[in-house]
Amino acid sequence: MRGINHLSASALVLLAIMTTTAHGETSASGFEQFPASSTYKGKPKMPDFDGRDRDYREYRTRLREGLAEQPRSNFAGSYNLVDITVTGGIQIAIVESATGRVKWFDVLPGAWPDHDYAFRKDSRLLLSQWANGEKCYIDFYEWNGTQLHQLGNSVEAPIDSEGSCKDKLANSAHGQPR
């Protein structure tokens, strides 16, 4: 029963996010249900690859480039989300903007070639959309300051004749409107 309630909640969030207005703009109400608890307004700091963040040295070029492309926090008020393409998928680094500390670094489940994700700077919600050639799925994650927690089960979404997700998420992989 608990899984059904979570699935229903996920489906409601999906409906709220994917609902479009008469002007074709995507509703933001799903993201607003998970507001950021604080906001950092300064320039993002770089990780300490010689000290505390040495485990991520292998990815330092992409992390530095990703942070340099982002003049302000772009996720959950005080964090920068940087995507790193690796063989077989996409790794996500979540970096604390004020300190440069890499807080989370992992591959999102379902990081297939047909993968997209959406997030906003003022929300702790992250959506991950992916297809495996047979089905399209959307996963919902909430950031708690140290890790992403999946909210409920994956929700199936429409797939096209080529095996890709029929409808793309409302925001691009960089958290900006399409």
Coordinates of C-alpha atoms in Angstrom, one line a residue:
M1 CA 0.0 0.0 0.0
R2 CA 2.8 2.4 0.8
G3 CA 4.3 2.0 -2.7
I4 CA 0.9 2.8 -4.2
N5 CA 0.6 6.0 -2.2
H6 CA 4.2 7.1 -3.2
L7 CA 3.4 6.2 -6.9
S8 CA 0.2 8.3 -6.7
A9 CA 2.2 11.2 -5.2
S10 CA 4.8 10.9 -7.9
A11 CA 2.1 10.8 -10.6
L12 CA 0.6 14.0 -9.1
V13 CA 3.9 15.7 -9.1
L14 CA 4.4 14.6 -12.7
L15 CA 1.0 16.0 -13.7
A16 CA 1.7 19.3 -12.0
I17 CA 5.1 19.7 -13.7
M18 CA 4.1 18.7 -17.1
T19 CA 0.8 20.7 -17.2
T20 CA 1.1 23.5 -19.7
T21 CA -0.8 26.8 -19.6
A22 CA -2.7 28.3 -22.5
H23 CA 0.4 30.1 -23.5
G24 CA 2.5 26.9 -23.8
E25 CA 4.5 27.6 -20.6
T26 CA 5.1 24.7 -18.3
S27 CA 3.7 24.8 -14.8
A28 CA 6.3 25.0 -12.1
S29 CA 4.0 23.9 -9.2
G30 CA 5.8 20.5 -8.8
F31 CA 9.1 22.1 -8.2
E32 CA 7.5 24.6 -5.8
Q33 CA 6.4 21.7 -3.5
F34 CA 10.1 21.2 -2.7
P35 CA 11.5 24.7 -2.0
A36 CA 15.2 25.3 -1.3
S37 CA 15.9 25.9 2.3
S38 CA 18.6 28.6 1.7
T39 CA 20.1 30.5 -1.1
Y40 CA 23.8 31.2 -1.9
K41 CA 24.3 34.3 -4.0
G42 CA 28.0 34.3 -4.5
K43 CA 30.2 32.8 -7.2
P44 CA 30.6 29.0 -6.8
K45 CA 33.9 27.9 -5.2
M46 CA 36.0 25.2 -6.8
P47 CA 36.5 21.8 -5.1
D48 CA 39.7 21.2 -3.2
F49 CA 41.2 18.4 -5.4
D50 CA 44.4 18.3 -3.4
G51 CA 42.6 17.8 -0.1
R52 CA 39.0 17.0 0.9
D53 CA 37.8 16.4 -2.7
R54 CA 40.8 14.4 -3.9
D55 CA 38.5 11.4 -4.7
Y56 CA 37.1 13.4 -7.6
R57 CA 40.5 14.5 -9.1
E58 CA 39.8 12.2 -12.2
Y59 CA 36.9 14.5 -13.0
R60 CA 38.5 17.9 -12.1
T61 CA 38.5 19.3 -15.6
R62 CA 34.8 18.7 -16.2
L63 CA 33.9 19.9 -12.7
R64 CA 36.0 23.1 -13.1
E65 CA 34.5 23.7 -16.5
G66 CA 31.0 23.0 -15.3
L67 CA 31.3 25.3 -12.3
A68 CA 32.9 28.0 -14.5
E69 CA 29.8 27.9 -16.8
Q70 CA 27.6 28.6 -13.8
P71 CA 28.0 32.0 -12.4
R72 CA 25.5 31.3 -9.6
S73 CA 24.0 28.3 -7.8
N74 CA 21.7 26.4 -10.1
F75 CA 20.2 23.7 -7.9
A76 CA 18.4 23.7 -4.5
G77 CA 19.4 27.2 -3.6
S78 CA 23.0 26.6 -2.5
Y79 CA 24.3 24.0 -4.9
N80 CA 25.7 23.5 -8.4
L81 CA 24.7 20.5 -10.3
V82 CA 27.3 19.4 -12.9
D83 CA 26.7 16.6 -15.4
I84 CA 29.7 14.5 -16.5
T85 CA 29.2 12.2 -19.5
V86 CA 30.9 8.9 -19.0
T87 CA 30.8 5.6 -20.9
G88 CA 27.3 4.2 -20.6
G89 CA 25.7 7.2 -18.9
I90 CA 25.8 10.5 -17.1
Q91 CA 27.3 11.1 -13.7
I92 CA 25.9 13.9 -11.6
A93 CA 28.0 15.9 -9.2
I94 CA 26.3 18.1 -6.7
V95 CA 28.7 20.7 -5.4
E96 CA 28.1 23.0 -2.4
S97 CA 28.4 26.5 -3.9
A98 CA 29.8 28.3 -0.9
T99 CA 32.6 25.8 -0.1
G100 CA 33.2 23.8 -3.3
R101 CA 32.7 20.6 -1.4
V102 CA 31.5 17.8 -3.6
K103 CA 28.5 16.6 -1.7
W104 CA 27.2 13.9 -4.0
F105 CA 28.6 12.1 -7.0
D106 CA 26.9 9.2 -8.7
V107 CA 25.2 7.8 -11.8
L108 CA 21.5 8.3 -11.8
P109 CA 19.7 5.1 -12.4
G110 CA 18.6 4.7 -15.9
A111 CA 21.4 6.9 -17.3
W112 CA 20.8 5.5 -20.8
P113 CA 21.7 7.4 -24.0
D114 CA 18.1 8.7 -24.1
H115 CA 18.3 10.5 -20.8
D116 CA 17.2 13.9 -19.7
Y117 CA 16.8 15.6 -16.3
A118 CA 15.3 18.8 -15.0
F119 CA 15.9 20.9 -11.9
R120 CA 15.6 24.4 -10.7
K121 CA 17.8 26.7 -8.6
D122 CA 15.0 27.4 -6.1
S123 CA 13.9 23.7 -5.6
R124 CA 15.2 20.5 -4.1
L125 CA 13.4 18.4 -6.7
L126 CA 15.3 16.7 -9.5
L127 CA 13.5 14.7 -12.3
S128 CA 15.3 12.1 -14.3
Q129 CA 13.7 10.8 -17.5
W130 CA 15.1 7.9 -19.4
A131 CA 14.1 5.2 -21.9
N132 CA 15.5 1.7 -22.4
G133 CA 14.2 1.3 -25.9
E134 CA 11.0 -0.4 -24.7
K135 CA 9.7 2.0 -22.1
C136 CA 10.1 5.6 -20.9
Y137 CA 10.4 6.3 -17.2
I138 CA 10.5 9.3 -15.0
D139 CA 12.1 9.2 -11.6
F140 CA 11.6 11.9 -8.9
Y141 CA 14.4 12.7 -6.4
E142 CA 14.5 15.0 -3.4
W143 CA 17.8 16.5 -2.3
N144 CA 18.3 16.6 1.5
G145 CA 21.6 18.3 1.6
T146 CA 23.7 15.2 1.5
Q147 CA 22.1 12.9 -1.1
L148 CA 19.3 12.4 -3.5
H149 CA 16.4 10.3 -2.3
Q150 CA 14.0 8.7 -4.8
L151 CA 10.4 9.6 -4.2
G152 CA 8.3 6.6 -4.9
N153 CA 8.6 4.3 -7.9
S154 CA 9.4 5.1 -11.5
V155 CA 6.5 6.5 -13.4
E156 CA 6.0 5.3 -17.0
A157 CA 5.7 7.9 -19.7
P158 CA 4.7 7.7 -23.4
I159 CA 7.3 6.3 -25.8
D160 CA 7.7 7.0 -29.5
S161 CA 8.0 4.6 -32.4
E162 CA 11.9 4.8 -32.1
G163 CA 11.9 3.7 -28.4
S164 CA 12.7 7.2 -27.1
C165 CA 10.6 9.2 -24.6
K166 CA 7.8 10.9 -26.5
D167 CA 7.7 14.1 -24.4
K168 CA 10.8 15.7 -23.1
L169 CA 11.0 17.2 -19.7
A170 CA 10.0 20.8 -19.2
N171 CA 13.5 22.0 -18.4
S172 CA 16.8 21.2 -20.0
A173 CA 19.6 19.3 -18.4
H174 CA 21.1 22.6 -17.2
G175 CA 18.0 23.7 -15.3
Q176 CA 17.0 26.4 -17.8
P177 CA 13.7 26.6 -19.7
R178 CA 13.7 25.1 -23.1

